[in-house]
PDB file of C-alpha atoms in Angstrom:
ATOM      1  CA  MET A   1      19.757  23.250  41.863  1.00 50.00           C
ATOM      2  CA  CYS A   2      18.117  21.477  38.921  1.00 53.00           C
ATOM      3  CA  ARG A   3      14.421  20.922  39.550  1.00 61.00           C
ATOM      4  CA  ALA A   4      12.688  17.742  38.377  1.00 56.00           C
ATOM      5  CA  ALA A   5      10.335  19.836  36.237  1.00 60.00           C
ATOM      6  CA  ASP A   6      13.284  21.497  34.485  1.00 61.00           C
ATOM      7  CA  LEU A   7      14.896  18.147  33.764  1.00 55.00           C
ATOM      8  CA  GLN A   8      11.598  16.780  32.512  1.00 65.00           C
ATOM      9  CA  THR A   9      11.178  19.728  30.164  1.00 70.00           C
ATOM     10  CA  ALA A  10      14.716  19.253  28.862  1.00 64.00           C
ATOM     11  CA  VAL A  11      14.118  15.541  28.190  1.00 69.00           C
ATOM     12  CA  LEU A  12      10.911  16.274  26.283  1.00 75.00           C
ATOM     13  CA  ALA A  13      12.517  19.127  24.348  1.00 82.00           C
ATOM     14  CA  LYS A  14      15.389  16.861  23.298  1.00 86.00           C
ATOM     15  CA  ASN A  15      12.905  14.209  22.196  1.00 83.00           C
ATOM     16  CA  ASP A  16      10.902  16.775  20.202  1.00 89.00           C
ATOM     17  CA  GLU A  17      14.072  17.795  18.379  1.00 92.00           C
ATOM     18  CA  GLY A  18      14.775  14.150  17.609  1.00 88.00           C
ATOM     19  CA  ALA A  19      11.188  13.699  16.410  1.00 92.00           C
ATOM     20  CA  ARG A  20      11.593  16.523  13.906  1.00 94.00           C
ATOM     21  CA  ASP A  21      14.793  14.979  12.599  1.00 92.00           C
ATOM     22  CA  LEU A  22      13.289  11.499  12.390  1.00 92.00           C
ATOM     23  CA  ARG A  23      10.176  12.788  10.640  1.00 94.00           C
ATOM     24  CA  ALA A  24      12.386  14.463   8.040  1.00 94.00           C
ATOM     25  CA  ARG A  25      14.412  11.262   7.592  1.00 91.00           C
ATOM     26  CA  MET A  26      11.284   9.196   7.076  1.00 92.00           C
ATOM     27  CA  ALA A  27       9.871  11.727   4.620  1.00 93.00           C
ATOM     28  CA  ALA A  28      13.116  11.654   2.617  1.00 92.00           C
ATOM     29  CA  ARG A  29      12.820   7.861   2.416  1.00 91.00           C
ATOM     30  CA  GLY A  30       9.169   8.066   1.419  1.00 94.00           C
ATOM     31  CA  THR A  31       8.182   6.140   4.554  1.00 95.00           C
ATOM     32  CA  ALA A  32       5.240   6.830   6.865  1.00 97.00           C
ATOM     33  CA  LEU A  33       5.830   5.859  10.488  1.00 97.00           C
ATOM     34  CA  VAL A  34       2.795   4.482  12.349  1.00 98.00           C
ATOM     35  CA  ASN A  35       2.994   4.612  16.148  1.00 98.00           C
ATOM     36  CA  LEU A  36       0.805   1.967  17.826  1.00 98.00           C
ATOM     37  CA  MET A  37       0.005   2.382  21.529  1.00 97.00           C
ATOM     38  CA  SER A  38      -2.124   0.320  23.890  1.00 97.00           C
ATOM     39  CA  SER A  39      -2.309  -1.265  27.320  1.00 96.00           C
ATOM     40  CA  PRO A  40      -0.775  -4.721  27.805  1.00 94.00           C
ATOM     41  CA  GLY A  41      -3.007  -7.531  26.565  1.00 94.00           C
ATOM     42  CA  SER A  42      -5.031  -5.413  24.153  1.00 97.00           C
ATOM     43  CA  GLY A  43      -4.346  -7.727  21.216  1.00 96.00           C
ATOM     44  CA  LYS A  44      -2.117  -5.170  19.499  1.00 97.00           C
ATOM     45  CA  THR A  45       0.476  -7.729  18.373  1.00 97.00           C
ATOM     46  CA  ALA A  46      -2.148 -10.143  17.013  1.00 97.00           C
ATOM     47  CA  LEU A  47      -3.811  -7.392  14.998  1.00 97.00           C
ATOM     48  CA  LEU A  48      -0.482  -6.081  13.709  1.00 98.00           C
ATOM     49  CA  GLU A  49       0.603  -9.569  12.653  1.00 97.00           C
ATOM     50  CA  ALA A  50      -2.597  -9.931  10.629  1.00 97.00           C
ATOM     51  CA  GLU A  51      -2.179  -6.495   9.016  1.00 98.00           C
ATOM     52  CA  LEU A  52       1.442  -7.216   8.092  1.00 98.00           C
ATOM     53  CA  GLY A  53       0.349 -10.481   6.489  1.00 97.00           C
ATOM     54  CA  LEU A  54      -2.255  -8.643   4.423  1.00 98.00           C
ATOM     55  CA  ALA A  55       0.340  -6.087   3.361  1.00 98.00           C
ATOM     56  CA  ARG A  56       2.651  -8.840   2.151  1.00 96.00           C
ATOM     57  CA  GLU A  57      -0.209 -10.493   0.228  1.00 97.00           C
ATOM     58  CA  ARG A  58      -0.852  -7.174  -1.498  1.00 97.00           C
ATOM     59  CA  GLY A  59       2.817  -6.811  -2.377  1.00 96.00           C
ATOM     60  CA  LEU A  60       3.269  -3.730  -0.217  1.00 97.00           C
ATOM     61  CA  ALA A  61       6.687  -2.840   1.169  1.00 96.00           C
ATOM     62  CA  VAL A  62       6.217  -2.569   4.930  1.00 97.00           C
ATOM     63  CA  ALA A  63       8.281  -3.262   8.034  1.00 97.00           C
ATOM     64  CA  ALA A  64       7.734  -3.392  11.783  1.00 97.00           C
ATOM     65  CA  LEU A  65       9.700  -2.490  14.868  1.00 96.00           C
ATOM     66  CA  THR A  66       8.396  -3.759  18.203  1.00 95.00           C
ATOM     67  CA  ALA A  67       9.430  -2.601  21.675  1.00 93.00           C
ATOM     68  CA  ASP A  68       9.305  -4.507  24.945  1.00 89.00           C
ATOM     69  CA  LEU A  69      11.011  -4.379  28.314  1.00 85.00           C
ATOM     70  CA  ALA A  70      12.291  -7.931  27.775  1.00 87.00           C
ATOM     71  CA  THR A  71      12.078 -10.977  25.441  1.00 88.00           C
ATOM     72  CA  GLU A  72      11.906 -11.121  21.653  1.00 91.00           C
ATOM     73  CA  ASN A  73       8.560 -12.937  21.683  1.00 93.00           C
ATOM     74  CA  ASP A  74       6.592 -10.294  19.806  1.00 95.00           C
ATOM     75  CA  ALA A  75       9.261  -9.885  17.129  1.00 95.00           C
ATOM     76  CA  ARG A  76       9.201 -13.625  16.499  1.00 96.00           C
ATOM     77  CA  ARG A  77       5.425 -13.519  16.117  1.00 96.00           C
ATOM     78  CA  LEU A  78       5.504 -10.571  13.732  1.00 97.00           C
ATOM     79  CA  ALA A  79       8.326 -12.108  11.681  1.00 97.00           C
ATOM     80  CA  ARG A  80       5.936 -14.928  10.735  1.00 96.00           C
ATOM     81  CA  SER A  81       4.264 -12.437   8.402  1.00 96.00           C
ATOM     82  CA  GLY A  82       7.390 -12.468   6.240  1.00 95.00           C
ATOM     83  CA  VAL A  83       8.127  -8.734   6.463  1.00 96.00           C
ATOM     84  CA  PRO A  84      11.302  -7.198   7.932  1.00 96.00           C
ATOM     85  CA  VAL A  85      10.999  -7.031  11.727  1.00 96.00           C
ATOM     86  CA  ARG A  86      13.288  -5.661  14.407  1.00 95.00           C
ATOM     87  CA  GLN A  87      13.046  -5.870  18.201  1.00 93.00           C
ATOM     88  CA  VAL A  88      14.020  -3.079  20.579  1.00 91.00           C
ATOM     89  CA  LEU A  89      14.502  -4.051  24.215  1.00 87.00           C
ATOM     90  CA  THR A  90      14.115  -1.036  26.494  1.00 81.00           C
ATOM     91  CA  ASP A  91      15.749  -2.649  29.545  1.00 79.00           C
ATOM     92  CA  GLY A  92      12.996  -1.439  31.852  1.00 76.00           C
ATOM     93  CA  LEU A  93      12.105   1.884  30.252  1.00 79.00           C
ATOM     94  CA  CYS A  94       8.329   2.105  29.828  1.00 85.00           C
ATOM     95  CA  HIS A  95       8.276   3.939  26.494  1.00 85.00           C
ATOM     96  CA  LEU A  96      10.160   4.532  23.271  1.00 87.00           C
ATOM     97  CA  GLU A  97      12.050   7.740  22.516  1.00 90.00           C
ATOM     98  CA  THR A  98      13.244   9.065  19.187  1.00 88.00           C
ATOM     99  CA  ASP A  99      16.955   8.453  19.801  1.00 86.00           C
ATOM    100  CA  MET A 100      16.195   4.780  20.490  1.00 85.00           C
ATOM    101  CA  LEU A 101      14.369   4.526  17.178  1.00 88.00           C
ATOM    102  CA  GLY A 102      16.981   6.474  15.257  1.00 85.00           C
ATOM    103  CA  ARG A 103      19.782   4.112  16.245  1.00 86.00           C
ATOM    104  CA  HIS A 104      17.876   1.144  14.841  1.00 83.00           C
ATOM    105  CA  LEU A 105      16.762   2.738  11.582  1.00 89.00           C
ATOM    106  CA  ASP A 106      20.193   3.539  10.181  1.00 86.00           C
ATOM    107  CA  GLY A 107      20.351   1.400   7.067  1.00 86.00           C
ATOM    108  CA  TRP A 108      17.369  -0.696   8.118  1.00 90.00           C
ATOM    109  CA  PRO A 109      15.361  -1.973   6.473  1.00 88.00           C
ATOM    110  CA  GLU A 110      17.598  -2.070   3.431  1.00 82.00           C
ATOM    111  CA  GLN A 111      14.833  -1.644   0.879  1.00 78.00           C
ATOM    112  CA  ASP A 112      12.524   1.345   0.761  1.00 87.00           C
ATOM    113  CA  VAL A 113       9.275   0.795   2.650  1.00 95.00           C
ATOM    114  CA  ARG A 114       6.034   2.709   2.467  1.00 96.00           C
ATOM    115  CA  LEU A 115       4.980   1.959   6.033  1.00 98.00           C
ATOM    116  CA  LEU A 116       6.976   1.363   9.182  1.00 97.00           C
ATOM    117  CA  PHE A 117       4.771   0.131  12.024  1.00 98.00           C
ATOM    118  CA  VAL A 118       6.191   0.811  15.489  1.00 97.00           C
ATOM    119  CA  GLU A 119       4.611  -1.265  18.253  1.00 96.00           C
ATOM    120  CA  ASN A 120       5.263   0.846  21.320  1.00 95.00           C
ATOM    121  CA  VAL A 121       5.721  -0.536  24.830  1.00 92.00           C
ATOM    122  CA  GLY A 122       2.415  -1.782  26.275  1.00 90.00           C
ATOM    123  CA  ASN A 123       1.457   1.274  28.305  1.00 91.00           C
ATOM    124  CA  LEU A 124      -1.013   4.131  27.838  1.00 95.00           C
ATOM    125  CA  VAL A 125       0.708   6.556  30.201  1.00 94.00           C
ATOM    126  CA  CYS A 126       4.426   6.913  29.423  1.00 89.00           C
ATOM    127  CA  PRO A 127       4.377   6.664  25.593  1.00 92.00           C
ATOM    128  CA  ALA A 128       1.650   9.312  25.281  1.00 93.00           C
ATOM    129  CA  SER A 129       4.102  12.115  26.091  1.00 89.00           C
ATOM    130  CA  TYR A 130       6.658  11.222  23.420  1.00 92.00           C
ATOM    131  CA  ASP A 131       6.420  12.195  19.764  1.00 94.00           C
ATOM    132  CA  LEU A 132       8.234   9.555  17.694  1.00 94.00           C
ATOM    133  CA  GLY A 133       8.156  11.478  14.440  1.00 95.00           C
ATOM    134  CA  GLU A 134       5.089   9.491  13.422  1.00 97.00           C
ATOM    135  CA  SER A 135       2.796  10.239  10.509  1.00 97.00           C
ATOM    136  CA  LEU A 136      -0.060   8.385  12.182  1.00 98.00           C
ATOM    137  CA  ARG A 137      -0.633   7.872  15.922  1.00 98.00           C
ATOM    138  CA  VAL A 138      -2.975   4.995  16.699  1.00 98.00           C
ATOM    139  CA  VAL A 139      -4.382   4.052  20.109  1.00 98.00           C
ATOM    140  CA  LEU A 140      -5.876   0.586  20.555  1.00 98.00           C
ATOM    141  CA  ALA A 141      -8.196  -0.721  23.273  1.00 98.00           C
ATOM    142  CA  SER A 142      -9.873  -4.093  23.572  1.00 98.00           C
ATOM    143  CA  VAL A 143     -13.528  -4.584  24.487  1.00 98.00           C
ATOM    144  CA  THR A 144     -12.381  -6.262  27.720  1.00 98.00           C
ATOM    145  CA  GLU A 145     -10.782  -3.085  29.062  1.00 97.00           C
ATOM    146  CA  GLY A 146     -13.949  -1.134  29.842  1.00 95.00           C
ATOM    147  CA  GLU A 147     -15.891   1.637  28.145  1.00 98.00           C
ATOM    148  CA  ASP A 148     -14.301   4.355  30.296  1.00 98.00           C
ATOM    149  CA  LYS A 149     -10.759   3.701  29.058  1.00 98.00           C
ATOM    150  CA  PRO A 150     -10.623   6.978  27.078  1.00 98.00           C
ATOM    151  CA  LEU A 151     -11.578   8.955  30.192  1.00 98.00           C
ATOM    152  CA  LYS A 152      -8.942   7.220  32.304  1.00 97.00           C
ATOM    153  CA  TYR A 153      -6.205   7.906  29.725  1.00 98.00           C
ATOM    154  CA  PRO A 154      -7.244  11.236  28.166  1.00 97.00           C
ATOM    155  CA  THR A 155      -3.794  12.179  26.854  1.00 96.00           C
ATOM    156  CA  ALA A 156      -3.303   8.911  24.957  1.00 97.00           C
ATOM    157  CA  PHE A 157      -6.794   8.942  23.449  1.00 98.00           C
ATOM    158  CA  GLY A 158      -6.971  12.722  23.143  1.00 98.00           C
ATOM    159  CA  LEU A 159      -3.932  12.896  20.863  1.00 97.00           C
ATOM    160  CA  ALA A 160      -4.756   9.889  18.677  1.00 98.00           C
ATOM    161  CA  HIS A 161      -5.227  10.233  14.929  1.00 98.00           C
ATOM    162  CA  LEU A 162      -7.126   6.942  14.918  1.00 98.00           C
ATOM    163  CA  VAL A 163      -8.697   4.725  17.602  1.00 98.00           C
ATOM    164  CA  VAL A 164      -8.894   0.966  17.059  1.00 98.00           C
ATOM    165  CA  VAL A 165     -11.089  -1.335  19.131  1.00 98.00           C
ATOM    166  CA  THR A 166      -9.837  -4.925  19.258  1.00 98.00           C
ATOM    167  CA  LYS A 167     -11.359  -8.309  20.184  1.00 98.00           C
ATOM    168  CA  ASN A 168     -14.776  -7.172  19.002  1.00 98.00           C
ATOM    169  CA  ASP A 169     -15.762 -10.817  18.452  1.00 98.00           C
ATOM    170  CA  ILE A 170     -16.307 -11.136  22.223  1.00 98.00           C
ATOM    171  CA  ALA A 171     -17.968  -7.732  22.746  1.00 98.00           C
ATOM    172  CA  GLU A 172     -21.363  -9.269  23.472  1.00 98.00           C
ATOM    173  CA  ALA A 173     -19.937 -11.861  25.845  1.00 98.00           C
ATOM    174  CA  VAL A 174     -18.209  -9.220  27.979  1.00 98.00           C
ATOM    175  CA  GLU A 175     -21.203  -6.840  27.710  1.00 98.00           C
ATOM    176  CA  PHE A 176     -19.175  -4.114  26.043  1.00 98.00           C
ATOM    177  CA  ASP A 177     -21.227  -0.912  25.686  1.00 98.00           C
ATOM    178  CA  ARG A 178     -20.224   0.349  22.254  1.00 98.00           C
ATOM    179  CA  GLU A 179     -22.147   3.628  22.413  1.00 98.00           C
ATOM    180  CA  ALA A 180     -20.761   4.482  25.840  1.00 98.00           C
ATOM    181  CA  PHE A 181     -17.212   3.902  24.592  1.00 98.00           C
ATOM    182  CA  LEU A 182     -17.779   6.049  21.506  1.00 98.00           C
ATOM    183  CA  GLY A 183     -19.245   8.798  23.682  1.00 98.00           C
ATOM    184  CA  HIS A 184     -16.186   8.787  25.918  1.00 98.00           C
ATOM    185  CA  VAL A 185     -13.862   8.952  22.910  1.00 98.00           C
ATOM    186  CA  ARG A 186     -15.792  11.967  21.618  1.00 98.00           C
ATOM    187  CA  GLN A 187     -15.342  13.718  24.963  1.00 98.00           C
ATOM    188  CA  VAL A 188     -11.545  13.645  24.763  1.00 98.00           C
ATOM    189  CA  ASN A 189     -11.040  13.652  20.982  1.00 98.00           C
ATOM    190  CA  PRO A 190     -14.001  14.962  18.983  1.00 98.00           C
ATOM    191  CA  GLY A 191     -14.100  13.779  15.384  1.00 98.00           C
ATOM    192  CA  VAL A 192     -11.504  11.011  15.614  1.00 98.00           C
ATOM    193  CA  GLU A 193     -12.384   7.862  13.675  1.00 98.00           C
ATOM    194  CA  VAL A 194     -13.003   4.676  15.675  1.00 98.00           C
ATOM    195  CA  VAL A 195     -12.744   1.325  13.888  1.00 98.00           C
ATOM    196  CA  PHE A 196     -13.763  -2.067  15.284  1.00 98.00           C
ATOM    197  CA  THR A 197     -11.647  -5.136  14.638  1.00 98.00           C
ATOM    198  CA  SER A 198     -11.084  -8.763  15.582  1.00 98.00           C
ATOM    199  CA  ALA A 199      -7.903 -10.600  14.727  1.00 96.00           C
ATOM    200  CA  ARG A 200      -9.729 -13.874  15.429  1.00 96.00           C
ATOM    201  CA  SER A 201     -12.838 -13.384  13.260  1.00 97.00           C
ATOM    202  CA  GLY A 202     -11.230 -11.112  10.670  1.00 97.00           C
ATOM    203  CA  GLU A 203     -13.612  -8.239  11.340  1.00 98.00           C
ATOM    204  CA  GLY A 204     -12.103  -4.974  10.174  1.00 98.00           C
ATOM    205  CA  ALA A 205      -9.221  -6.738   8.418  1.00 98.00           C
ATOM    206  CA  GLY A 206      -7.126  -4.240   6.501  1.00 98.00           C
ATOM    207  CA  LEU A 207      -8.696  -1.117   8.014  1.00 98.00           C
ATOM    208  CA  LEU A 208      -5.558  -0.135   9.914  1.00 98.00           C
ATOM    209  CA  LEU A 209      -3.455  -0.818   6.829  1.00 98.00           C
ATOM    210  CA  ASP A 210      -5.772   1.220   4.613  1.00 98.00           C
ATOM    211  CA  ARG A 211      -5.778   4.219   6.961  1.00 98.00           C
ATOM    212  CA  ALA A 212      -1.983   4.122   7.198  1.00 98.00           C
ATOM    213  CA  LEU A 213      -1.612   3.893   3.414  1.00 98.00           C
ATOM    214  CA  ALA A 214      -3.917   6.867   2.944  1.00 98.00           C
ATOM    215  CA  VAL A 215      -1.667   8.989   5.158  1.00 97.00           C
ATOM    216  CA  ALA A 216       1.424   7.664   3.357  1.00 97.00           C
ATOM    217  CA  ASP A 217      -0.183   8.794   0.092  1.00 96.00           C
ATOM    218  CA  GLY A 218      -0.649  12.321   1.407  1.00 96.00           C
ATOM    219  CA  ALA A 219      -4.026  12.329   3.158  1.00 97.00           C
ATOM    220  CA  ALA A 220      -4.056  14.587   6.198  1.00 97.00           C
ATOM    221  CA  PRO A 221      -4.617  12.667   9.449  1.00 97.00           C
ATOM    222  CA  HIS A 222      -7.235  13.736  11.956  1.00 98.00           C
ATOM    223  CA  ARG A 223      -6.123  16.800  13.920  1.00 97.00           C
ATOM    224  CA  PRO A 224      -6.951  16.343  17.621  1.00 97.00           C
ATOM    225  CA  VAL A 225      -8.398  19.345  19.430  1.00 95.00           C
ATOM    226  CA  MET A 226      -5.936  18.746  22.261  1.00 93.00           C
ATOM    227  CA  ALA A 227      -2.938  19.149  19.949  1.00 89.00           C
ATOM    228  CA  THR A 228      -4.444  22.234  18.307  1.00 76.00           C
ATOM    229  CA  ALA A 229      -5.072  23.862  21.681  1.00 66.00           C
ATOM    230  CA  THR A 230      -1.494  23.214  22.746  1.00 53.00           C
ATOM    231  CA  VAL A 231      -0.076  24.856  19.629  1.00 49.00           C
ATOM    232  CA  ALA A 232      -2.286  27.892  20.251  1.00 48.00           C
ATOM    233  CA  LEU A 233      -1.019  28.200  23.820  1.00 43.00           C
ATOM    234  CA  VAL A 234       2.613  28.076  22.757  1.00 44.00           C
ATOM    235  CA  GLU A 235       2.155  30.521  19.870  1.00 46.00           C
ATOM    236  CA  ASP A 236       0.366  33.000  22.140  1.00 49.00           C
ATOM    237  CA  GLY A 237       3.258  32.849  24.572  1.00 45.00           C
ATOM    238  CA  HIS A 238       0.958  32.211  27.534  1.00 42.00           C
ATOM    239  CA  ALA A 239       2.397  28.812  28.381  1.00 39.00           C
ATOM    240  CA  HIS A 240       5.077  26.377  27.386  1.00 37.00           C
ATOM    241  CA  ALA A 241       2.971  23.237  27.117  1.00 39.00           C
ATOM    242  CA  HIS A 242       4.339  20.094  25.534  1.00 44.00           C
ATOM    243  CA  ALA A 243       2.174  18.921  22.647  1.00 46.00           C
ATOM    244  CA  PHE A 244       1.767  15.470  24.169  1.00 42.00           C
ATOM    245  CA  GLY A 245       0.897  16.457  27.731  1.00 38.00           C
ATOM    246  CA  LEU A 246      -1.625  19.285  27.456  1.00 35.00           C
ATOM    247  CA  GLY A 247      -3.642  19.738  30.583  1.00 33.00           C
ATOM    248  CA  HIS A 248      -2.103  16.742  32.287  1.00 34.00           C
ATOM    249  CA  GLY A 249       1.313  18.012  33.306  1.00 36.00           C
ATOM    250  CA  HIS A 250       3.180  15.322  31.369  1.00 41.00           C
ATOM    251  CA  PRO A 251       1.434  12.571  33.298  1.00 39.00           C
ATOM    252  CA  HIS A 252       4.337  10.159  33.275  1.00 40.00           C
ATOM    253  CA  ALA A 253       7.184  11.703  31.346  1.00 41.00           C
ATOM    254  CA  HIS A 254      10.419  10.374  32.791  1.00 42.00           C
ATOM    255  CA  ALA A 255      13.358  12.591  33.592  1.00 40.00           C
ATOM    256  CA  HIS A 256      15.851   9.754  33.925  1.00 40.00           C
ATOM    257  CA  PRO A 257      17.855   8.677  30.864  1.00 40.00           C
ATOM    258  CA  HIS A 258      17.274   5.258  29.389  1.00 39.00           C
ATOM    259  CA  PRO A 259      20.032   2.640  29.360  1.00 38.00           C
ATOM    260  CA  HIS A 260      22.354   2.636  26.386  1.00 35.00           C
ATOM    261  CA  ASP A 261      21.480   0.176  23.642  1.00 35.00           C
ATOM    262  CA  PRO A 262      24.583  -1.416  22.093  1.00 32.00           C
ATOM    263  CA  ALA A 263      24.725  -2.153  18.391  1.00 33.00           C
ATOM    264  CA  ASP A 264      22.632  -4.939  16.949  1.00 35.00           C
ATOM    265  CA  ALA A 265      24.186  -8.365  16.833  1.00 32.00           C
ATOM    266  CA  HIS A 266      22.319  -9.338  13.697  1.00 33.00           C
ATOM    267  CA  ASP A 267      19.763  -8.140  11.180  1.00 36.00           C
ATOM    268  CA  GLY A 268      16.702 -10.178  10.294  1.00 36.00           C
ATOM    269  CA  ALA A 269      15.576  -8.134   7.328  1.00 34.00           C
ATOM    270  CA  HIS A 270      16.151 -10.958   4.853  1.00 34.00           C
ATOM    271  CA  ASP A 271      15.943 -14.209   6.756  1.00 37.00           C
ATOM    272  CA  GLY A 272      12.766 -13.444   8.700  1.00 42.00           C
ATOM    273  CA  ALA A 273      14.479 -13.708  12.102  1.00 42.00           C
ATOM    274  CA  PRO A 274      14.025 -10.637  14.317  1.00 47.00           C
ATOM    275  CA  ALA A 275      17.061  -8.501  14.971  1.00 45.00           C
ATOM    276  CA  ALA A 276      17.314  -7.692  18.668  1.00 44.00           C
ATOM    277  CA  ALA A 277      18.674  -4.441  20.027  1.00 39.00           C
ATOM    278  CA  ARG A 278      19.480  -3.788  23.644  1.00 34.00           C
TER     279      ARG A 278
END
């Protein structure tokens, strides 16, 4: 009889294989993939829209793919920046997987891009277990979510290459304790950079873009201790631990397959309209 743990391991192993393939594809295209993760309502879309607008002003070739359970609302917002945007609808699945991405990156965008921003499903549990072949993994949290967010979601924050704090313009109003938050980040991911931003006031404008460009140009991203420890375990042969679930037993890695996504009905790479994929 197939145990749930065995099926879970098989799903993650298949995704890891897809991540290696996708990472190689992106490298061959000269594109760095940036995986953005956060809880719902963090302000991730607002910040990304602003960063895409800055990229276009600078003449940088970038694109964005945004994932949601339903609606094309976020893709429409991001398309206002004028860069190629595509929507992926997960039909209820709470995270992206590499095969979902791969199907929507064949021949899209048509021109070469330096950065492809992937706005993952709003969730800090499920997406944390899945490598998307990214060059840079970014976790965002708003000042309204509480200083202990990194401790509540140690896998998501512990494997981040960069942590972005959003809505910092209202930090004082909500009595956000900056030092407490930074201390909690250090507990789960020592040495990771934390940047403070506000899409409304413009604070930190361009920081996410700059960090992504640095990685695209060859700078090595931060190496989380959690990821390093996992590699050591596997190489020593003492455990078969998935790189994105160390110490947490794959907190929410799903064993069930996601629904099939039929081919796109249209492509908004040129006209600014998002191309939806189900």
